[in-house]
Structure formats: structure tokens, C-alpha cells
Coordinates of C-alpha atoms in Angstrom, one line a residue:
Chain A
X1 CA 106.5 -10.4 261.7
X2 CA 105.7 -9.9 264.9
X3 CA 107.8 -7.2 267.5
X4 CA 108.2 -6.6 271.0
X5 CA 109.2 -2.6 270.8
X6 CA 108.8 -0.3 267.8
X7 CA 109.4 3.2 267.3
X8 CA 107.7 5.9 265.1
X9 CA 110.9 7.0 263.4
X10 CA 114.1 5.8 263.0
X11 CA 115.4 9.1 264.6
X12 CA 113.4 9.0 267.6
X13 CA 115.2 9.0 271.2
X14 CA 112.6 6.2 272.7
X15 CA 110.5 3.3 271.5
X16 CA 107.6 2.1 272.8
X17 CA 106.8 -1.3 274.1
X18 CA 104.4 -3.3 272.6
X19 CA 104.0 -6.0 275.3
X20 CA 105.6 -5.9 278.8
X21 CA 109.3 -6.1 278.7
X22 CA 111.6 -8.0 281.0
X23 CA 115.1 -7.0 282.5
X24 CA 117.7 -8.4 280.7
X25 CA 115.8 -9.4 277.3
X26 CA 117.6 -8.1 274.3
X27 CA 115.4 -6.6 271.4
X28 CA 115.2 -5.6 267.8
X29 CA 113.4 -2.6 267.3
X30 CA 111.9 -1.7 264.2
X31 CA 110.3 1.8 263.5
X32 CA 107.2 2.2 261.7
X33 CA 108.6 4.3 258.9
X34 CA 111.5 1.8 258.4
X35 CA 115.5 2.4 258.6
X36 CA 118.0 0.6 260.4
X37 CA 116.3 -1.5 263.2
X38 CA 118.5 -1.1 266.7
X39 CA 119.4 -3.8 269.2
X40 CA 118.5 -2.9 272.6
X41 CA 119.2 -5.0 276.3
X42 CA 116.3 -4.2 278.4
X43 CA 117.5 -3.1 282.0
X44 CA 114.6 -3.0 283.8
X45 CA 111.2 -4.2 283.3
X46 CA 109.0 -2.0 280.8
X47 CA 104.9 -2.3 280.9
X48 CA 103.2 -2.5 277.4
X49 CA 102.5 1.1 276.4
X50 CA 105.9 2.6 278.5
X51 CA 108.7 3.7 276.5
X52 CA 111.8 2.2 276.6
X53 CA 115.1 4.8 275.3
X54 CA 117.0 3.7 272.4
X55 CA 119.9 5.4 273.4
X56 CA 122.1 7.2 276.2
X57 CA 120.1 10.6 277.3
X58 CA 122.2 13.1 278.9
X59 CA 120.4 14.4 281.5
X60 CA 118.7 17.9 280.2
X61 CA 117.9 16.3 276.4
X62 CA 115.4 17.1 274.7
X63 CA 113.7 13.6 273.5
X64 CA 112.3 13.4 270.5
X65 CA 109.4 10.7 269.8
X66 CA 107.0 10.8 266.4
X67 CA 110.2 13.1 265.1
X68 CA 109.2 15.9 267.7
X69 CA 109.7 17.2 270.9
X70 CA 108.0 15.5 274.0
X71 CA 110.0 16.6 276.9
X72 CA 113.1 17.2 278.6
X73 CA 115.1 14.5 280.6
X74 CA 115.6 15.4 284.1
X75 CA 118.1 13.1 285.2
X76 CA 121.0 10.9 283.0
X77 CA 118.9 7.9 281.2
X78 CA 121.1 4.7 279.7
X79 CA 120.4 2.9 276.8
X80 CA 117.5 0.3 277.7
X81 CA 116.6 2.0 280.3
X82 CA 112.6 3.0 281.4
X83 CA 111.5 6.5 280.1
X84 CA 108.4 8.0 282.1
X85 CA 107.3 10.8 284.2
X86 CA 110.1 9.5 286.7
X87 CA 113.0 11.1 284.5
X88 CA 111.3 12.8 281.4
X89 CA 109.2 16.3 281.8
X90 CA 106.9 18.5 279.7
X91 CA 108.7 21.3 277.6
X92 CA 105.6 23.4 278.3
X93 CA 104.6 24.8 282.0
X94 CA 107.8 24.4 283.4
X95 CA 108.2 26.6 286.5
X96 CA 110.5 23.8 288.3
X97 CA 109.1 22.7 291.5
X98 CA 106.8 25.1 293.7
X99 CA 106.1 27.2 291.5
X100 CA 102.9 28.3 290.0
X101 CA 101.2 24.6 290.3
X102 CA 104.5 23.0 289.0
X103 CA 105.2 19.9 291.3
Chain B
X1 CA 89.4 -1.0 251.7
X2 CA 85.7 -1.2 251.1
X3 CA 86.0 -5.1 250.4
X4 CA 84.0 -6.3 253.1
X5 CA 82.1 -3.4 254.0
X6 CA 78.2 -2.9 252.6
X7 CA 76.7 -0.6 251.3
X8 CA 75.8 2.4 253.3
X9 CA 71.9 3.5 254.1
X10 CA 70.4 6.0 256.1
X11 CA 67.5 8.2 257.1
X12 CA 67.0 11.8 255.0
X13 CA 65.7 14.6 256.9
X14 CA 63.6 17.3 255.8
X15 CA 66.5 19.3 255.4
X16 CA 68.4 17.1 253.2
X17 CA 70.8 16.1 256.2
X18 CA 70.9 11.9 256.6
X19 CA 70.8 10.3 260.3
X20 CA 72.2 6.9 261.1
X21 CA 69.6 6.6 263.8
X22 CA 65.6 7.2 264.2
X23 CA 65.3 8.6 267.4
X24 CA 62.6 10.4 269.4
X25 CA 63.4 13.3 271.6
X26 CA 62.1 14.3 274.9
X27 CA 64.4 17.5 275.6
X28 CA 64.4 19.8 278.9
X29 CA 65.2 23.1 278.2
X30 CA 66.6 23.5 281.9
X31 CA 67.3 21.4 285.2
X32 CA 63.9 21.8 286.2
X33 CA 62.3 20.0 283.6
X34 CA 63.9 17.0 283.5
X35 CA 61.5 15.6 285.9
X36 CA 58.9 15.7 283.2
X37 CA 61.2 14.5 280.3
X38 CA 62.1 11.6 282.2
X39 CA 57.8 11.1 282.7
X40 CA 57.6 11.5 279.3
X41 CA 60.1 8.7 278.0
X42 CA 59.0 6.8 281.1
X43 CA 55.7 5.9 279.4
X44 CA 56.5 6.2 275.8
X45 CA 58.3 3.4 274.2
X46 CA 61.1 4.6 271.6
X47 CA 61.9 7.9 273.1
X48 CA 65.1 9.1 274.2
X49 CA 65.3 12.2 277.1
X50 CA 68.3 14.3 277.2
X51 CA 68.3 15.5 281.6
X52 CA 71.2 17.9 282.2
X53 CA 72.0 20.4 285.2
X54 CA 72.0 23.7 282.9
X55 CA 69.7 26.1 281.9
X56 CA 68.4 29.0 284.6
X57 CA 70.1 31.8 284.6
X58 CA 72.9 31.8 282.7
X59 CA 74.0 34.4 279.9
X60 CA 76.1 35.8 277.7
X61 CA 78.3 33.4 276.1
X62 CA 77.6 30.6 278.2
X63 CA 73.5 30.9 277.9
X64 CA 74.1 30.9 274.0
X65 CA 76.3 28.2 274.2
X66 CA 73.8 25.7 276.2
X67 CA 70.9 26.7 274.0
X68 CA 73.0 25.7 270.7
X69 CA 74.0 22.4 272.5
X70 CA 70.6 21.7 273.1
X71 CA 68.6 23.1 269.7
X72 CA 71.5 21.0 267.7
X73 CA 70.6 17.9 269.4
X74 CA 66.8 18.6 268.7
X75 CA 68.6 19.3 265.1
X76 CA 70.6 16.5 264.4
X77 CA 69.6 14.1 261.9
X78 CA 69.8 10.8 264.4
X79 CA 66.8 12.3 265.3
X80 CA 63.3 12.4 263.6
X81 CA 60.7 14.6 266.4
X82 CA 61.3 16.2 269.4
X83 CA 58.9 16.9 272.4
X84 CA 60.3 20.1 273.8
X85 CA 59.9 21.1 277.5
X86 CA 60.4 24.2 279.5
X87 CA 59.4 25.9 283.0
X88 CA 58.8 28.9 281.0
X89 CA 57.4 29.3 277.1
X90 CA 59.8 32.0 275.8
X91 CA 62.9 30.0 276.2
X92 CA 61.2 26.8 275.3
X93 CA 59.9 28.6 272.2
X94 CA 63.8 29.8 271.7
X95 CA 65.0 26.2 271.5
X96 CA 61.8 24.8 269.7
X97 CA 61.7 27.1 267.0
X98 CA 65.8 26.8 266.7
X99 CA 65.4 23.0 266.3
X100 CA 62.3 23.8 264.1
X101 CA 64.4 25.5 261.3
X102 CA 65.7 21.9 260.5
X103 CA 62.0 21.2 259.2
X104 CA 61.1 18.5 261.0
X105 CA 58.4 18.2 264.1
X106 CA 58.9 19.7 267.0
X107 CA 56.1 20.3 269.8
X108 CA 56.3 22.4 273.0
X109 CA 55.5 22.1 277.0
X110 CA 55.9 24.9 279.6
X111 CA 55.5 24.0 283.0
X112 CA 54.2 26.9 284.9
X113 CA 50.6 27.4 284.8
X114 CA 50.1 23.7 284.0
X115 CA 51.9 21.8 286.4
X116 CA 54.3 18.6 286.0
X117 CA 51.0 16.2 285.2
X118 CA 48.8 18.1 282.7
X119 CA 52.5 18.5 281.2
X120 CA 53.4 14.9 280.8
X121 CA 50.2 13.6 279.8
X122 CA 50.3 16.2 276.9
X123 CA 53.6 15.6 276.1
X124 CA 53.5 12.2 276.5
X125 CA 50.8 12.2 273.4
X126 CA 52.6 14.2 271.5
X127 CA 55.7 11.7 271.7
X128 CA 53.0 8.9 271.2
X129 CA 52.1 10.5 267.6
X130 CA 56.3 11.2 267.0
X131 CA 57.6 7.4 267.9
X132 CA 54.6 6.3 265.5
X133 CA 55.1 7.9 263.0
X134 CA 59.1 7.4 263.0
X135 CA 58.5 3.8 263.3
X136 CA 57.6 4.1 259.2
X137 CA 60.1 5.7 258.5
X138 CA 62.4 3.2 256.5
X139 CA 66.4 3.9 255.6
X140 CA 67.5 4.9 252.0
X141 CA 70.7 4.1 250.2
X142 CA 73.4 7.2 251.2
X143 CA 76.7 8.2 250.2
X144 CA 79.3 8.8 252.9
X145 CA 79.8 12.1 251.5
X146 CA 76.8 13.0 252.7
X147 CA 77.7 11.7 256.1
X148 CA 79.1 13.8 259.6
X149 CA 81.2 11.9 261.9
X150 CA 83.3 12.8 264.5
X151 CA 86.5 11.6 266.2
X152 CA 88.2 11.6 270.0
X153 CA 90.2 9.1 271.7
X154 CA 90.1 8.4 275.5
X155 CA 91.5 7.1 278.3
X156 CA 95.0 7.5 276.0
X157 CA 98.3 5.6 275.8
X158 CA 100.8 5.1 273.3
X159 CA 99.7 2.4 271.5
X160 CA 96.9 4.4 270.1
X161 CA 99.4 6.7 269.0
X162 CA 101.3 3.7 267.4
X163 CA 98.0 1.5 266.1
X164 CA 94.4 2.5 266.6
X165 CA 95.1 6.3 265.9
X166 CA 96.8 5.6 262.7
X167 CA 94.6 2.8 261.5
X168 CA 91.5 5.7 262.1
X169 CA 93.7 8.2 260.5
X170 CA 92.9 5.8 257.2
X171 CA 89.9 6.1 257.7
X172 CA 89.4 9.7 258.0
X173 CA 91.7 10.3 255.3
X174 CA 89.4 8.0 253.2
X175 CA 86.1 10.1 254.6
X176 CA 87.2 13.3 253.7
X177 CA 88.3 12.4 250.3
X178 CA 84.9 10.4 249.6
X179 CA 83.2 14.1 251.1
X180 CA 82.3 13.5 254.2
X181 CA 82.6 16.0 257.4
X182 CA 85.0 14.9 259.6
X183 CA 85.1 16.5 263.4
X184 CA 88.1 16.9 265.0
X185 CA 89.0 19.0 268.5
X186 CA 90.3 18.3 272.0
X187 CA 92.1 21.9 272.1
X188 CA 94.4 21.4 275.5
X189 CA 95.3 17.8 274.1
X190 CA 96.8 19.4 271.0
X191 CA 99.6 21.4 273.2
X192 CA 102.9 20.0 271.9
X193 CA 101.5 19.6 268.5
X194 CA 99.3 22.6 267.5
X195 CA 101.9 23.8 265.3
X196 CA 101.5 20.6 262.7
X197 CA 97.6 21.2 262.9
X198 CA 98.4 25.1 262.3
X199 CA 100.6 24.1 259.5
X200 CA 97.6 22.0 258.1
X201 CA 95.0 24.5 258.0
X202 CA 94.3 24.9 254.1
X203 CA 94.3 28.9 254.5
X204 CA 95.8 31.6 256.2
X205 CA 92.8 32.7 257.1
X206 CA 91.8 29.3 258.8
X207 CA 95.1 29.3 260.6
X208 CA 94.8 32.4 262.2
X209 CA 91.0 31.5 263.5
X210 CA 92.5 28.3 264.9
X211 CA 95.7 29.6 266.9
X212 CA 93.3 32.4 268.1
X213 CA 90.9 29.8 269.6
X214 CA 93.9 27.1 270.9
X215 CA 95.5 30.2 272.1
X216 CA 92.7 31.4 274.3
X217 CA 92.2 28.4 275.8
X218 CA 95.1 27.9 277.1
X219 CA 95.2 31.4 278.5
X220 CA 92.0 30.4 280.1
X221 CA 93.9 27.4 282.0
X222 CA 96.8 29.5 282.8
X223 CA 94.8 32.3 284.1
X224 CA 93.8 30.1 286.8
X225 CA 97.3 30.1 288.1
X226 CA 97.8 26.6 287.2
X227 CA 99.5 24.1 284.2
X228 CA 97.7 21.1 283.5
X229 CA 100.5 18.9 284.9
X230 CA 98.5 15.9 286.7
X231 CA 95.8 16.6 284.8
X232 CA 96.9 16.3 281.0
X233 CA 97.9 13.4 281.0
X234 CA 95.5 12.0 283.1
X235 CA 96.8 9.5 285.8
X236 CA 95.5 6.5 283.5
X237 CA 97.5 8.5 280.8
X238 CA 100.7 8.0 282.6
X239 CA 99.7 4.5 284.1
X240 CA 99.9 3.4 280.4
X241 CA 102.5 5.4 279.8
X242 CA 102.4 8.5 278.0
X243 CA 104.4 11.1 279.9
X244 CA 104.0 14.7 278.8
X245 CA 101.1 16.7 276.6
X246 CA 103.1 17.1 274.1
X247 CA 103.5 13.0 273.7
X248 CA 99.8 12.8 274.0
X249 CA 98.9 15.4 271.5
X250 CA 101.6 13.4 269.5
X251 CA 99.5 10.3 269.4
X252 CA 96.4 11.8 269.2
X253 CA 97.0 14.0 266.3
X254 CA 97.5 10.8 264.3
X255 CA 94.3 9.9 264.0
X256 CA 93.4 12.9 262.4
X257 CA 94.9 11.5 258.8
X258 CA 96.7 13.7 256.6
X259 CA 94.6 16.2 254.9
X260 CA 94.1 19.7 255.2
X261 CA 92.1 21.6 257.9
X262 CA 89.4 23.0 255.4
X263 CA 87.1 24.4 258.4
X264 CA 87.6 25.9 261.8
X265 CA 84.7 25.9 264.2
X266 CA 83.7 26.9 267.8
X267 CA 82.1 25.0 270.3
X268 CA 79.3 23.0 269.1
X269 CA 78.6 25.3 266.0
X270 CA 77.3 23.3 262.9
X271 CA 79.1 21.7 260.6
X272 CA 77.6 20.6 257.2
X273 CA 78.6 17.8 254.6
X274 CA 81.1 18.7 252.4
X275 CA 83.3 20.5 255.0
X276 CA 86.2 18.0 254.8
X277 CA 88.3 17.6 258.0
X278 CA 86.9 19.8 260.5
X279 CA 88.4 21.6 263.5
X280 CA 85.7 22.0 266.4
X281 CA 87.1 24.0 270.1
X282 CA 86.5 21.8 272.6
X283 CA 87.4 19.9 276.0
X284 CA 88.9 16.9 275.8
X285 CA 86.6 15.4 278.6
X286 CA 85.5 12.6 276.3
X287 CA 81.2 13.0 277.2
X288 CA 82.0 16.6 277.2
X289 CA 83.6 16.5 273.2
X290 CA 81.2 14.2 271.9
X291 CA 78.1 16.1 272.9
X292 CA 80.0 19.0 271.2
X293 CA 80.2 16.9 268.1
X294 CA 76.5 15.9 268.4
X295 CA 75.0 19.3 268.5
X296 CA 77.3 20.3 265.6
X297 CA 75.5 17.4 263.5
X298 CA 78.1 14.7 263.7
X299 CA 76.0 11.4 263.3
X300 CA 78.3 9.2 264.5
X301 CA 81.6 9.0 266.5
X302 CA 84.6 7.3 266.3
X303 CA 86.6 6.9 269.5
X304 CA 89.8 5.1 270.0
X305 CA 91.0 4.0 273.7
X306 CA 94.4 2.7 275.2
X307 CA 93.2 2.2 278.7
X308 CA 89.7 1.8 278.0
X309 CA 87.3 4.9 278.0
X310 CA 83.6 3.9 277.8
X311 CA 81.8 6.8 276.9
X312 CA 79.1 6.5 274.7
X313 CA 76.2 9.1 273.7
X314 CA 72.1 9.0 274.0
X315 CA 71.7 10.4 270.1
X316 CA 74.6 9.0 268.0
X317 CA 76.6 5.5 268.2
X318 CA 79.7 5.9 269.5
X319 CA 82.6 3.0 267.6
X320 CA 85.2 1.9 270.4
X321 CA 88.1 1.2 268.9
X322 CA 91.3 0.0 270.5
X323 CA 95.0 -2.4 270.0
X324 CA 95.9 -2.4 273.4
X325 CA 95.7 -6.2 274.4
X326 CA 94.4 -5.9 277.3
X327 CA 92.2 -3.5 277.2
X328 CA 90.5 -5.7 274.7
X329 CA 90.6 -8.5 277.2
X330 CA 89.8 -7.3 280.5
X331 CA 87.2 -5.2 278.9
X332 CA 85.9 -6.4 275.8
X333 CA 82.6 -5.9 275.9
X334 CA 83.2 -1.9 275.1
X335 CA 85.5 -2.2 272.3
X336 CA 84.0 -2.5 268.6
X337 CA 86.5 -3.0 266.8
X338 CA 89.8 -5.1 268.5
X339 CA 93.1 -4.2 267.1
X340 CA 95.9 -6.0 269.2
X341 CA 97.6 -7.8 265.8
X342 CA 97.6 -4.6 264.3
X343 CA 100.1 -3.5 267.6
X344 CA 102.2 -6.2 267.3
X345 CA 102.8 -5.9 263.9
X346 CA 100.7 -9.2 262.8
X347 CA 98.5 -7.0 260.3
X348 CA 99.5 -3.8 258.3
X349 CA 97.3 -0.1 259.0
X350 CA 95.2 -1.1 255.6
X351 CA 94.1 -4.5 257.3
X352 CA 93.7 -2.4 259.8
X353 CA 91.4 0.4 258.6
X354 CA 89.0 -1.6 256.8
X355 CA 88.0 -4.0 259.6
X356 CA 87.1 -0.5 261.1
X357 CA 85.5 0.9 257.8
X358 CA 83.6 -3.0 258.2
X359 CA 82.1 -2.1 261.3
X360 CA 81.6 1.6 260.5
X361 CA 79.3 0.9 257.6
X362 CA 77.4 -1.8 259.6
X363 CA 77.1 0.5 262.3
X364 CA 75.9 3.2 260.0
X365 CA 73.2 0.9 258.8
X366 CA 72.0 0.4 262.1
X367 CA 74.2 -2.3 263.4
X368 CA 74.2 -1.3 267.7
X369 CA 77.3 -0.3 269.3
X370 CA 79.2 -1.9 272.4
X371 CA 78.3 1.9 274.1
X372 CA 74.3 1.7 272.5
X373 CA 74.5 -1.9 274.1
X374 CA 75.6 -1.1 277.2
X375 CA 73.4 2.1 277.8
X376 CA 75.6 4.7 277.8
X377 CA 74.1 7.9 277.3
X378 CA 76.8 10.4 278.1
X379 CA 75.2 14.0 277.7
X380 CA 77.5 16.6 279.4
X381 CA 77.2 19.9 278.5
X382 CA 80.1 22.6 278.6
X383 CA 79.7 25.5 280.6
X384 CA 82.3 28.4 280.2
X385 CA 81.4 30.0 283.7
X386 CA 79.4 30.3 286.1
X387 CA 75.9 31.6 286.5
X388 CA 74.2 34.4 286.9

């Protein structure tokens, strides 16, 4: 079978697409551990290798991919929605903008 | 998983180690010599000069470390003789006699008092009596237990973290219960998951020694008054879309398998067969951790790429492996093993893994790399600060 998105764990926040993504297209994402597969509508377009979120993220959440922590959101993400550097930030060195390096 | 794959051979060493390669090497002890090397394997077919910026006045630490880089690539078993040469004779005696210890011939050259020339013609004669008699040596049947490789991927994105990182992870699980040494590292590109390779250290003991080293590197980046944002991830990191370290070290600690830590090492120390899954400090600059690897005695490297990394190394072949479509596509002629349909879910990870274990054991048995194809001949070596 091929698929378009698949996560690492059932339980994880974001998926990651396996071929670019168009707005609009609605998915089945699997995970690679099995579980219940989730239907997701793409809302914007997604390159292969970006992550794509698999549910609402309050802004502030700590996202969880592989089962662990990989960041904190730092704006409201919806469900289909792109996840990168544009609204999702390292738990580690965070000084907030200015400060020591932190940009 | 062997189905396909034949039988492994290789060259033993005087000191019972076994080499993948038969190689012939012209090393410069320091920058100034590598005028002469390069004379050297200029005119001598079959020989293989390691030039490199290092070497004249640096100590401590640092001197040490670029003096074990160097004598454990004189040392490694890819390598049959080595034509040593120096500006001055007690330091080209230090790494002569170093690589010496490994039993096999090793001939020295000091510049001063002799002059580049009178140099290269001797050394070129001695590398004329090495490359001939290598050329008879012929390859034996091995075991992979008897075998040290090495691992690092490059150029990262999250379908290596998905596919080509767990595919190798098969594989290294499979080297390490067969008895091989398998070399691990990349310290900063562990941050955000450190704590599963702490948990996987088969002693306390071993966990300690490992925390204390990713610990103190780290201390060493923050010390600078910096974080690595915009540097870990790389910007062709986040153009294929990882987004933090801790996502990175996510991915790439997946392709270090499932079995214990059973050794922790320092920069380019030596590792023996038999150590199971070892943990070796070191960058995560991709020429940088291979050349680590190398002087430690890994024979041959397996490094998987999202964007396409294309390092390679002068002494052992270095296996591209990638699933990211098109990488593989636009770039093809770098990747050794092409694992798309494993991405998209078309083959399973034990598909997977042994079209890598395929190529691994051809490669072992002499089979040339994408990287040995395309001449690259990485050599970096790691300096910890500045010299004298």
C-alpha cells in the first residue's frame, strides 16, 4: 500500500509528508507502529519531508513526534495545517528573541 | 536478510585487524609537507596522500588529538604501507613509530637537511617497493564480526528519520549481534535525544562517561555565547523540513538500531572488533565524523542523506544511502543504495535492509562506491583550539 503522510506513532502531534501535499487534498495517515489511521484535509500545500499536524495545537504545545518532545508551538496551529520553523521552536536554547544568539 | 548478499572477504593485517581496501599511504605529518606527499603520489601509481592544514605548533589536547588522527589512518587496516613525511624527524618518528605498532611497513622522510627533491625521490621509492608489494596481496574469506564500520547521516530530513535511518538501524542491529564494531557519534545532533542513548548505555559506568562527554560539548557551544539555532538544523535541514535539534536527533538516533551502548569513546580513539555498538565524541560535520571514524579503525562507513550529502573519504568507502525521491533523482549518481519505495510504503524496513546489507557486502569485497567513483576524498581533521 502505498501513502501520502505517515507518522511514527499513533500518538504523535504531526505527520510527515511523504510526497508534496496539495491544499485541499484529504488523507489517510497511517503510522509506522500501527493504531487507528486519521483522516486529515490538507490546508495548505506541504513539501515532501515537511510535517503536516494531525491535530489542533494550541499555541504554547509541546509537539510530540517519534513519541517525544520536538518543540514548542509558537503560535495557534489547525488541524492540516504546515508545521515548521515558522510556528514550532526548539525546547532547548530558548532565550526568546535577542537574547544570547536567540533570533 | 543475507539472501542476496555474498560472502564477505577481506585483507588481514599483521595485527589480526581485516581492511576492505589495499591502499598505499603517503602521509604529511604537518601542512608543510604536503607538497612532498602530493610529489610522492604524483608519480607513484596506487598511492593515496592524505594533505591537511594541521600540524606546527599545536599542543596539549589538540597536538595529541591530530597526531592520533593521523597515526590511526597510517593504522587502519584499508591500508597496507605508509610512506611517512615530516619537516622535522622527531615528530615524523612520533607518528611513524605509532602507526608502526600495527606491524605493518612504515618508512620515514624529514624535510630539513634534505630538501623537497632528495625527499620525494626517496620517498617516492619507497612507495614504489609498498604499491608492489600490496598489489600481491590477495583477499581472504572474513566474518563480519571481525569487521569495523561506522555510521552518520547528512544533509538530514525527515524521511531518513522515517526510512533510510530505520532500514540502517537493521542493519546495525544485525552487525552488532553477528560481532561487529559499530561507530556511532555526532554529539550536538544527539540534543533532544541524549537521554534514550543515556538510557541505552549497557552500564552505569558507560552512562556516566557518555553524559560527561555530551555534556561538555555542549558547554563548549554555549560558552561561546551562542545556541546552535541556524546552525543545528542546517538551512538544508529545515529546507527539507526538520525544524528543531531535538527532531533531528530524533531521526538520527534511529539508525543507531536497538542495542545497547557497550563502549564509549573519545575523539578518534580506537575501537576494536567485538566492541558492539560504539559511541565515538564527535562533530557532526559529516568529513569531520568520518575521518574520526577512520582513525578509530572503522573500515567502512555507512551514511544516509535526505537532501543529499556527498562526502566520501580517501581510505575507506563511504555507502550513500537515501529514500528521499528526489534526492535519488536529481542526484543519483551519489546514492548507493535508493530507497524511495521503502518511503512510500511500497517495501517493508526488511526489504529494505537487505538491499543495503546487498550492497554492503559487495562493497566490502571490493565493489567501488558512488563517493570512491566520484573522487571524494574528504580528510578534515578536528581541531579543539587554536595554536600555539
Amino acid at each position: 500500500m502505498v501513502h501520502r503522510a505517515l507518522a511514527h506513532k499513533s500518538t504523535d502531534d504531526v505527520a510527515i509528508a511523504v510526497t508534496d501535499l496539495k491544499a485541499g487534498e484529504e488523507l489517510l495517515v497511517e503510522s509506522l507502529e500501527g493504531g487507528q489511521p486519521c483522516w486529515v484535509r490538507v490546508l495548505e500545500d506541504i513539501p515532501l519531508g515537511h510535517k503536516i499536524a494531525l491535530r489542533d495545537l494550541p499555541e504554547g504545545h509541546v509537539v510530540i513526534e517519534y513519541g517525544e518532545k520536538i518543540g514548542r508551538t509558537t503560535q495557534a496551529v489547525r488541524k492540516g495545517a504546515w508545521v515548521h520553523v515558522h510556528n514550532l521552536r526548539t525546547l532547548r536554547w530558548d532565550y526568546g528573541d535577542g537574547a544570547k544568539g536567540g533570533r | 536478510m543475507l539472501g542476496h548478499a555474498p560472502p564477505l572477504t577481506g585483507y588481514r593485517r599483521p595485527d589480526g585487524r581485516v581492511g576492505v581496501r589495499n591502499h598505499v599511504l603517503v602521509l604529511p605529518v604537518d601542512d608543510l609537507s604536503n607538497t612532498a606527499a602530493l610529489g610522492v603520489a604524483r608519480l607513484v601509481a596506487g598511492t593515496v596522500p592524505l594533505p591537511h592544514p594541521y600540524g606546527r605548533l599545536q599542543f596539549g589536547k589538540d597536538l595529541e588529538l591530530t597526531f592520533r588522527t593521523l597515526s590511526g589512518h597510517g593504522a587502519n587496516p584499508n591500508v597496507y604501507g605508509v610512506v611517512v613525511i615530516g619537516i622535522e624527524p622527531r615528530w615524523t618518528e612520533r607518528v611513524a613509530s605509532a602507526i608502526a605498532q600495527s606491524g605493518k611497513p612504515v618508512e620515514t622522510f624529514s624535510i630539513e637537511r634534505h630538501g623537497d627533491l632528495n625527499v620525494i625521490n626517496a620517498a617516492s621509492r619507497a612507495a614504489y617497493r609498498l604499491v608492489q608489494e600490496a598489489s600481491e596481496q590477495r583477499r581472504e574469506p572474513i566474518q563480519a564480526s571481525e569487521l569495523v564500520v561506522s555510521i552518520k547521516c547528512g544533509e538530514s530530513d525527515p524521511t531518513l528519520g522515517l526510512a533510510g535511518n530505520k532500514a540502517l538501524g537493521r542493519v546495525v542491529d544485525r552487525l552488532v549481534d553477528m560481532g561487529a564494531s559499530v561507530i556511532f557519534g555526532e554529539t550536538s545532533e544527539l540534543t533532544g535525544g541524549e537521554h534514550l542513548i543515556a538510557e541505552r548505555c549497557a552500564t552505569p559506568a558507560l552512562r556516566q562517561r557518555f553524559l560527561e562527554l555530551y555534556n561538555a560539548y555542549i558547554a563548549l557551544i554555549e560558552a561561546q555565547g551562542v545556541d546552535l539555532l541556524g546552525s543545528q538544523p542546517t538551512e538544508g535541514n529545515i529546507r527539507g523540513g526538520l525544524s528543531t535539534i531535538e527532531e533531528k536527533a530524533l531521526g538520527n538516533i534511529q539508525k543507531t538500531g536497538t542495542r545497547p551502548v557497550s563502549a564509549v569513546v573519545d575523539y578518534a580513539e580506537e575501537v576494536r572488533p567485538g566492541q558492539g555498538l560504539v559511541f565515538m565524541n564527535s562533530s557532526s560535520a559529516g568529513a569531520e565524523q568520518v575521518t574520526l571514524c577512520a582513525a578509530g579503525g572503522s573500515v567502512l562507513h555507512f551514511f544516509t542523506t535526505g537532501q543529499g550529502n556527498i562526502v566520501g573519504h580517501p581510505l575507506i568507502p563511504v555507502i550513500k544511502i537515501s529514500p528521499n525521491p528526489l534526492t535519488c533523482e536529481t542526484m543519483g549518481e551519489h546514492i548507493d543504495v535508493k530507497l524511495p519505495d521503502l518511503l512510500v510504503g511500497e517495501i517493508g524496513l526488511e526489504e529494505a535492509a537487505e538491499r543495503i546489507w546487498e550492497v554492503f557486502a559487495r562493497t566490502v569485497n571490493g565493489r567501488l562506491t558512488a563517493a570512491e567513483l566520484l573522487k571524494h576524498q574528504e580528510f578534515v581533521l578536528t581541531k579543539l583550539y587554536p595554536s600555539a
